Coordinates of C-alpha atoms in Angstrom, one line a residue:
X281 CA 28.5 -28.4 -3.6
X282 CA 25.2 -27.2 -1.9
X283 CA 27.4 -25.8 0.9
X284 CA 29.5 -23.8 -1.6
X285 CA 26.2 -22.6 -3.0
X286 CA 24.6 -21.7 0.3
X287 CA 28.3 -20.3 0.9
X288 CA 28.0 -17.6 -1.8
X289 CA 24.7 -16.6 -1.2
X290 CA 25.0 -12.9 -0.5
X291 CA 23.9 -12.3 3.0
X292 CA 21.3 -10.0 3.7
X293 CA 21.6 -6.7 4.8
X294 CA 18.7 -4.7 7.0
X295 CA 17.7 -1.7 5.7
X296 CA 14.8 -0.8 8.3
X297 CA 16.2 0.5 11.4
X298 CA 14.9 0.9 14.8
X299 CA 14.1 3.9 14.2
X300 CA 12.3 3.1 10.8
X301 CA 10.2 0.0 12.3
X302 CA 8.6 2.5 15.0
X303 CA 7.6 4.9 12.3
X304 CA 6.4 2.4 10.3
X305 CA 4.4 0.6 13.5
X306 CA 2.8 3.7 14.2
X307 CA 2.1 4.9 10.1
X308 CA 0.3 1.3 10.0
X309 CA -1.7 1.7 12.9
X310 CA -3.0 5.4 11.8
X311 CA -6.5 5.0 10.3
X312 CA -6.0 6.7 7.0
X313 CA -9.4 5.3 4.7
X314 CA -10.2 6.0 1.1
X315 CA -11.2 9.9 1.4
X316 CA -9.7 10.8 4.7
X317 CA -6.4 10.0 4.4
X318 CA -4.9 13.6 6.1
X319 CA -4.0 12.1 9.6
X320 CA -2.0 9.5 8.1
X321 CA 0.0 11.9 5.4
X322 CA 0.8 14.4 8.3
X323 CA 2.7 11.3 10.3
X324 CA 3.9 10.5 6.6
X325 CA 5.1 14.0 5.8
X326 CA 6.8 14.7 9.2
X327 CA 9.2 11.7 9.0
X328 CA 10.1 12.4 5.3
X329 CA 10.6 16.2 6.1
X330 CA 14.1 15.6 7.1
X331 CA 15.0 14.1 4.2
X332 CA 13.9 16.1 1.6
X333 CA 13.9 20.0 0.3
X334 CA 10.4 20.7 -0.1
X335 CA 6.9 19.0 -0.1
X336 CA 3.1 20.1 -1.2
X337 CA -0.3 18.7 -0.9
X338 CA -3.2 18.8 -3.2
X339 CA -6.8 19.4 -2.5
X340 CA -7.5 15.6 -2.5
X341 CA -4.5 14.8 0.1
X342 CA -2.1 13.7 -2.3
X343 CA 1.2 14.6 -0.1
X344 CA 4.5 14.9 -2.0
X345 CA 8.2 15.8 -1.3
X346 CA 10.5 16.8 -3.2
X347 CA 14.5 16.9 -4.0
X348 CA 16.3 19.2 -6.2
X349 CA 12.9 21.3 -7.2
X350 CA 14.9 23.3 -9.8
X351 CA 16.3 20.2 -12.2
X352 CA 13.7 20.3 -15.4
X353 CA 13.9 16.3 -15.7
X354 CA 11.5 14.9 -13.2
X355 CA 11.5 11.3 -11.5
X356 CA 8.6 10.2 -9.6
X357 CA 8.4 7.4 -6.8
X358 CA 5.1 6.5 -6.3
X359 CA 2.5 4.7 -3.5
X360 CA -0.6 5.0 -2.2
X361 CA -1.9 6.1 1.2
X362 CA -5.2 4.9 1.5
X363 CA -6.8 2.0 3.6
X364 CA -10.0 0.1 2.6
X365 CA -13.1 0.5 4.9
X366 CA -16.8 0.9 4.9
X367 CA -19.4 3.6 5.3
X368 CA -22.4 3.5 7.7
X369 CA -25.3 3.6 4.7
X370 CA -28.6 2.8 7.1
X371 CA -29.0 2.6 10.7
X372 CA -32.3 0.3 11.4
X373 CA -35.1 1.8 14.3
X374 CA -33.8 -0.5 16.8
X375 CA -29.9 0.5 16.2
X376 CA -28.3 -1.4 13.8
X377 CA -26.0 -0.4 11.6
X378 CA -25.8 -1.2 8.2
X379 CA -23.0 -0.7 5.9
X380 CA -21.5 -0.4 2.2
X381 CA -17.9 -0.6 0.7
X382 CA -15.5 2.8 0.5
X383 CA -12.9 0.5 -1.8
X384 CA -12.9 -3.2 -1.9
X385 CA -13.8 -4.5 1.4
X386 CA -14.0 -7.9 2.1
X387 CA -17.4 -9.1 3.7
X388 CA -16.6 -12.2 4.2
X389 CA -14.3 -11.4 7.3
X390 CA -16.2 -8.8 8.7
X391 CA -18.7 -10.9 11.2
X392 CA -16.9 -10.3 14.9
X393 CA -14.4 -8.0 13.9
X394 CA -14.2 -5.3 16.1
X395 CA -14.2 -2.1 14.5
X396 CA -14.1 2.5 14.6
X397 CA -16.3 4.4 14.0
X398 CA -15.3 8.4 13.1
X399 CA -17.7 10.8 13.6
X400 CA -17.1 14.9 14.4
X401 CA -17.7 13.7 17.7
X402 CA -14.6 11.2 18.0
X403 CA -14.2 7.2 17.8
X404 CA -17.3 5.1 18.2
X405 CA -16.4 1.9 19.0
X406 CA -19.2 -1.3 17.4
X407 CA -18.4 -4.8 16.6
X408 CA -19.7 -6.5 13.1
X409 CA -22.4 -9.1 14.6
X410 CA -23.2 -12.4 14.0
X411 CA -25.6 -15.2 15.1
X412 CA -23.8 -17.8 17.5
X413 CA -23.8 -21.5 16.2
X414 CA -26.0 -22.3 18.5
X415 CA -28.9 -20.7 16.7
X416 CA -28.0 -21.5 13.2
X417 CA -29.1 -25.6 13.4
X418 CA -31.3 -27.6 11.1
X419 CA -31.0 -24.1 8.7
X420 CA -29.1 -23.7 5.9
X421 CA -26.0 -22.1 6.7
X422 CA -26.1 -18.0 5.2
X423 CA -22.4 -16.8 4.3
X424 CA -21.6 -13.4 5.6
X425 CA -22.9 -11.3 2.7
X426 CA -23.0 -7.0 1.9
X427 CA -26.5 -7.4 2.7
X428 CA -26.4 -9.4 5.9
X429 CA -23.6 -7.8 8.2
X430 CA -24.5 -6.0 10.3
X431 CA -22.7 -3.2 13.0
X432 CA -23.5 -3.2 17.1
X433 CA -22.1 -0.2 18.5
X434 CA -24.5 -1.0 22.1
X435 CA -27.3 0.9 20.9
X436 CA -31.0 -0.3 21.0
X437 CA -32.4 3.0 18.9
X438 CA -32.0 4.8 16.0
X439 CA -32.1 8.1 18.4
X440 CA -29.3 6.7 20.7
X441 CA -26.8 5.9 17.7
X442 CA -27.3 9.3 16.6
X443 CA -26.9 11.1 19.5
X444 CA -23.1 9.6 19.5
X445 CA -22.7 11.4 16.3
X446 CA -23.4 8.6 13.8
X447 CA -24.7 9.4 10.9
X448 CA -25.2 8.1 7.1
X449 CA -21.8 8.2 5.7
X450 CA -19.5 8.2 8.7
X451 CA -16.6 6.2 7.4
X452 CA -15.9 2.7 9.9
X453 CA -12.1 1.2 10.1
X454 CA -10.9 -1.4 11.7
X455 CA -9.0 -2.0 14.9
X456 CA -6.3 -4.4 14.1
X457 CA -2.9 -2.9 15.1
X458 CA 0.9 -3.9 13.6
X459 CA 3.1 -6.5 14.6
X460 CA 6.2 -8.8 13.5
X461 CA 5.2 -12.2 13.3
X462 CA 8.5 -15.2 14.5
X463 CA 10.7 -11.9 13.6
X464 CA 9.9 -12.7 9.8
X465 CA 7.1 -11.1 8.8
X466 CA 5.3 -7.6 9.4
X467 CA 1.7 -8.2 10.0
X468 CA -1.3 -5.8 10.4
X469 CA -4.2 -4.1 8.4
X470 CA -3.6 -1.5 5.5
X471 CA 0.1 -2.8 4.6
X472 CA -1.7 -2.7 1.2
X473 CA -0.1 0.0 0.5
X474 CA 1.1 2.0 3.5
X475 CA 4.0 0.1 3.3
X476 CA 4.9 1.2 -0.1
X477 CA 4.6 4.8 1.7
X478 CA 7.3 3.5 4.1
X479 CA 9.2 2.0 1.3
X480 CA 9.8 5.7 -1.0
X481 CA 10.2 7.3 2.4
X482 CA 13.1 4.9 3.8
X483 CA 14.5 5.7 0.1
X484 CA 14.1 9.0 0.5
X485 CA 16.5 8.5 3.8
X486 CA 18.9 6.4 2.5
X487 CA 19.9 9.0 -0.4
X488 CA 19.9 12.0 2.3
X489 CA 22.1 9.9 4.6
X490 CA 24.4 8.4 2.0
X491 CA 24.7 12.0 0.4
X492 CA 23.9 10.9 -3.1
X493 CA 23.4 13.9 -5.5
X494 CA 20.7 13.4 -8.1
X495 CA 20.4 14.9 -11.3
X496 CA 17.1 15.2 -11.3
X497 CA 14.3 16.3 -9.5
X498 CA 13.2 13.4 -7.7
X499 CA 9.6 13.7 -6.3
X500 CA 8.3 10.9 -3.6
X501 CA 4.6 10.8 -4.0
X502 CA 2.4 9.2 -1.3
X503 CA -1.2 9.2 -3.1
X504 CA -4.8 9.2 -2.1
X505 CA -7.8 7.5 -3.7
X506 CA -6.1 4.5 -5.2
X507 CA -9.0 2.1 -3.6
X508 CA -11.8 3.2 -5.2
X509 CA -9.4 3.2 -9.2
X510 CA -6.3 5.1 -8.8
X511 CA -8.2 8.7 -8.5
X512 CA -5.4 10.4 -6.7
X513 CA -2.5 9.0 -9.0
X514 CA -4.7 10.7 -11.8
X515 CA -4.6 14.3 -10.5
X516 CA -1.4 13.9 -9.2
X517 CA 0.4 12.8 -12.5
X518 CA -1.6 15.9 -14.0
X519 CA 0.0 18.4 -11.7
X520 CA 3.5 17.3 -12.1
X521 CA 4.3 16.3 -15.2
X522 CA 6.7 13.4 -14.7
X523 CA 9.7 12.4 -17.3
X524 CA 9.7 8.9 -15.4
X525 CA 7.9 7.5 -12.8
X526 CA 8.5 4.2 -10.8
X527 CA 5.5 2.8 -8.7
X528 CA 5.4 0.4 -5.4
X529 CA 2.5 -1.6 -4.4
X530 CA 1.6 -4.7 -3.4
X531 CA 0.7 -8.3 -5.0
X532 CA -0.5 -11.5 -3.7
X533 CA 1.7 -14.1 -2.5
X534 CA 0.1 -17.3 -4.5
X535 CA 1.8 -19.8 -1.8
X536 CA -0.8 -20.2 0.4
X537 CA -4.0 -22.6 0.2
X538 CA -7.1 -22.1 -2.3
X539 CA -4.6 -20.0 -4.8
X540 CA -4.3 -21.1 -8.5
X541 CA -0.8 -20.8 -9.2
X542 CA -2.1 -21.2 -12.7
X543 CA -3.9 -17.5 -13.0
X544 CA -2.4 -15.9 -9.9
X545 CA 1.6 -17.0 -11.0
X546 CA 3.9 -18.1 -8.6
X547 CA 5.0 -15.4 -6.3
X548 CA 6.4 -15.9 -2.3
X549 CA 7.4 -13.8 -0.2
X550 CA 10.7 -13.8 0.8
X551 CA 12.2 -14.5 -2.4
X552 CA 12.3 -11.1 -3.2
X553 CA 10.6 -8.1 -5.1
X554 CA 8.1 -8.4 -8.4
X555 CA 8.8 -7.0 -11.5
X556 CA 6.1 -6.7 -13.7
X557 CA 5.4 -7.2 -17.4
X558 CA 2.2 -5.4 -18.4
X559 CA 1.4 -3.2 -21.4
X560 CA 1.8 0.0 -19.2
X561 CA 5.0 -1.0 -18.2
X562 CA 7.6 1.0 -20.1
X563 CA 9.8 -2.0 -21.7
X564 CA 13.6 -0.1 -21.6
X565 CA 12.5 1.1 -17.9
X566 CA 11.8 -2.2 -16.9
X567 CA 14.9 -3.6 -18.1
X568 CA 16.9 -0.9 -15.9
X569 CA 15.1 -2.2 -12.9
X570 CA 16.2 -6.0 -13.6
X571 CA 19.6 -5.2 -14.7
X572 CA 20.2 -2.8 -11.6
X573 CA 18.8 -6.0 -9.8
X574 CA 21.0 -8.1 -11.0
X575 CA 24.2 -5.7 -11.0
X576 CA 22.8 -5.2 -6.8
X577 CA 22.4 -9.4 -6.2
X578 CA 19.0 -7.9 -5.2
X579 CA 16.4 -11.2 -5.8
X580 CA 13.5 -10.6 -7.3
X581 CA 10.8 -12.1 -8.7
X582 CA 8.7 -11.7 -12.2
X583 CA 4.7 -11.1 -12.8
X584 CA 2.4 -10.9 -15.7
X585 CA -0.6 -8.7 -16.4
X586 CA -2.7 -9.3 -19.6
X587 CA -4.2 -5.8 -19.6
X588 CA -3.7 -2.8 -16.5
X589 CA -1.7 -3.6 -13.7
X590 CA -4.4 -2.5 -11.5
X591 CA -2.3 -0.5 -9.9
X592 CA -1.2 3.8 -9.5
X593 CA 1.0 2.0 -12.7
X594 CA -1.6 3.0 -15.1
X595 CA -2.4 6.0 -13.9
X596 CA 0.9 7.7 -14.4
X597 CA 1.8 5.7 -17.4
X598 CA -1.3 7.0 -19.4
X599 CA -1.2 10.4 -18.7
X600 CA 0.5 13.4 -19.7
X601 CA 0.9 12.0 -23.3
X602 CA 2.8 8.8 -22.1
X603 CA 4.9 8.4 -19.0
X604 CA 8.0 5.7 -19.0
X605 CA 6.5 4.0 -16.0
X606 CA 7.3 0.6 -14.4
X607 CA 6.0 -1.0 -11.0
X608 CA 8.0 -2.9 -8.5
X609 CA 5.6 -4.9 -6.2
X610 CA 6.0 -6.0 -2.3
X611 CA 4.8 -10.1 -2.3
X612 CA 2.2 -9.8 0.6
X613 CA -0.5 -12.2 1.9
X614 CA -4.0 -12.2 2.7
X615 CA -4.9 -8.6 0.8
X616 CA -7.6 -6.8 2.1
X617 CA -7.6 -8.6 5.6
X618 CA -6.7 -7.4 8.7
X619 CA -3.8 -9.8 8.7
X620 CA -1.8 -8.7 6.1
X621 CA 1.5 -10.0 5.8
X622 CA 4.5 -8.7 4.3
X623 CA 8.1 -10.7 4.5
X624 CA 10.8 -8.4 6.3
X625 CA 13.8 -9.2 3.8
X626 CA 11.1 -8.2 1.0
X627 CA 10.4 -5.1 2.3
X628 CA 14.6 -4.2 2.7
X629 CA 15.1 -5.3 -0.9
X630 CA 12.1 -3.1 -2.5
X631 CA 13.7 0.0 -0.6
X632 CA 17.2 -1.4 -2.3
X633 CA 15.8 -1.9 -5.8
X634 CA 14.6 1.6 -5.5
X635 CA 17.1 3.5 -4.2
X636 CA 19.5 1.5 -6.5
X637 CA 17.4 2.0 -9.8
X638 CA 17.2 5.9 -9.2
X639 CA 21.2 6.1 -9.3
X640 CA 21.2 4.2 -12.5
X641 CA 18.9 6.2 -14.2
X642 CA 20.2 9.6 -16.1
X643 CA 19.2 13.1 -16.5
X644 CA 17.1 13.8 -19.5
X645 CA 17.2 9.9 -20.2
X646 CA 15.2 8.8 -23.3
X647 CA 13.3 5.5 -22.7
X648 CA 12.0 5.1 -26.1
X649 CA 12.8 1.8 -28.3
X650 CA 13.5 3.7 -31.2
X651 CA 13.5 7.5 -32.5

C-alpha cells in the first residue's frame, strides 16, 4: 500500500532553469539594503524586461513591470527588494566603528562576520570584532549586544577611517554570497525576500513563454522599504490602484531546534508553499489560491496570524479603500542570517501557485462575500 502511495505521488517538475539559477545567484549576491536598493532593481528590471510590455520606477525605488497596460482591471504580484543591514552611527578616536540597525538586524551573529562598507568612495572592507576566549576567563560571559559590537576596518584613528570615505551613516552589508546546499536547498544572505523578487519574475517568464493572454493588467511589483514596516508597498499601492493583489514573502520554517511549534505553527520546507489566514487576507481570494492548489496537486502548507501578517500583505490590503489581497509564503530558515535557507521544490511550487492562481482569476472579478 505505501508503495502505491509513493507511486501516485505526482513527481515534481523544475521550474528554475539554468538560466534562472544564474540570475537568481547573482540577484542574491547584489547588495541591495533598506534605502539603496537601485543596483539590485536594475539587475531585477533587466531580466524581467523581456518578459513584460512596460515597467516604471518611483522616487523610492519601487521598480514595476507591467502586461497589458490598457486592461482597467489591475492584478498585482507583489515582493520586496530590500536586504537588512546596519549603518555606521559613531566612529571612536582610535577607529572603531560603531553601528545601529537599518531594518531588523540580528546582533547576535554579527561578532566575526566579515562585512562592506559603501561609501562615495567604493567598498570598505571591516570585520565585526570580538574578544578571543582566551581573554574572557574568570568574567562573566557578555552576549554580543547593539551596544557592544563593534566594526575593524584596519584603522587605528578616527582621521584614517575617514579619509577612506567613512562617514556617520554609510550603510554596512554583509559579504555572504549564494549557494545550493546537497542540491536541496538555496542558501545565502537576503533570500528574505529577494527570492520572492525571483519568484514574480520567473512568473512573469513562464506566462511570456507559454503565451498565456491575460485579461487583465497584470503588474509585477518588486518593492523597497519593506524592512523598516512595509514603506514602499504603501506608496506603491497608492500609485496603482490595484483591483487584486497577491503577495510573496517569506516565513520561518519551525523544524529546527529552539522553535515552539506551539506559537510559531508547524511549517517545513519542502512540503510546500504557506497560505495564510489573517484578517488582511481577503477570505474568497484565498480560497482561489487553495483550490487552484488543489486543482494543480501543488502542496502547500497553512499559517495563522492573529493580527497583520507582517508582511507588504497589509500594506496593499489596507489601502485604496480595501484591496482583495492574499499572501503566499516561501518556508525558509534562519531569517535575518547570513545563512538563509530556502528548499528548491518550494521555491518551483510558489512560482506554480502563482502563475497558476493568475489564470484562475477573472477580469473585473468581485471578491466580496456578499453584495
Amino acid at each position: 500500500m505505501a508503495k502505491k502511495k509513493e507511486d501516485d505521488k505526482k513527481k515534481h517538475v523544475a521550474v528554475v532553469t539554468k538560466k534562472s539559477l544564474q540570475f537568481l545567484e547573482e540577484y542574491i549576491n547584489n547588495p541591495a539594503p533598506t534605502g539603496y536598493e537601485w543596483e539590485g532593481q536594475k539587475i531585477w528590471l533587466n531580466y524581467l524586461k523581456p518578459y513584460i510590455d512596460e515597467h516604471f520606477i518611483d522616487n523610492y525605488g519601487t521598480a514595476v513591470g507591467v502586461i497589458n497596460p490598457k486592461a482597467a482591471y489591475k492584478v498585482v504580484i507583489e515582493a520586496h527588494a530590500d536586504e537588512i543591514s546596519w549603518y555606521v552611527n559613531y566612529i571612536t578616536a582610535d577607529g572603531l566603528i560603531y553601528v545601529i540597525r537599518n531594518g531588523g538586524s540580528d546582533h547576535q551573529i554579527a561578532p566575526s562576520k566579515r562585512v562592506n562598507i559603501h561609501t562615495e568612495k567604493g567598498l570598505v572592507k571591516a570585520v565585526f570584532g570580538w574578544p578571543a576566549i582566551h581573554t574572557r576567563h574568570g568574567e562573566k560571559e557578555q552576549a554580543p549586544e547593539l551596544k557592544n559590537i563593534f566594526l575593524d576596518c584596519g584603522c587605528t584613528t578616527k582621521e584614517e577611517v575617514e579619509k577612506l570615505g567613512i562617514h556617520v551613516g554609510c550603510v554596512i552589508t554583509y559579504e555572504d554570497e549564494f549557494m545550493v546546499l546537497n542540491d536541496r536547498y538555496y542558501v545565502g544572505r537576503a533570500l528574505d525576500n529577494r527570492v520572492g523578487g525571483f519568484m514574480i519574475a520567473e512568473v512573469a517568464r513562464l506566462l511570456k513563454e507559454n503565451k498565456k493572454k491575460l485579461p487583465f493588467a497584470l503588474y509585477i511589483v518588486n518593492s523597497v522599504q519593506e524592512e523598516i514596516g512595509l514603506r514602499g508597498a504603501e506608496m506603491i499601492a497608492q500609485r496603482i490602484r490595484p483591483d487584486v493583489a497577491i503577495i510573496t514573502d517569506v516565513t520561518h520554517d519551525t523544524t529546527t531546534p529552539m522553535i515552539n511549534k506551539n506559537i510559531q505553527g508547524d511549517l517545513s520546507a519542502g512540503k510546500g508553499p504557506v497560505v495564510s489566514y489573517a484578517p488582511a487576507v481577503q477570505t474568497n481570494l484565498n480560497k482561489l489560491l487553495i483550490k487552484t492548489a488543489e486543482k494543480n496537486e501543488i502542496p502547500f502548507q497553512r499559517q495563522a496570524s492573529s493580527r497583520s501578517t507582517g508582511t507588504d500583505t497589509d500594506a496593499f490590503a489596507y489601502s485604496n479603500g480595501g484591496v482583495p489581497s492574499a499572501l503566499i509564503s516561501l518556508p525558509l530558515r534562519y531569517m535575518h542570517t547570513t545563512v538563509e535557507m530556502v528548499h528548491k521544490e518550494d521555491v518551483d511550487n510558489v512560482i506554480s501557485l502563482i502563475y497558476e492562481s493568475l489564470l484562475n482569476i477573472k477580469d473585473g472579478q468581485d471578491f466580496r462575500e456578499f453584495k
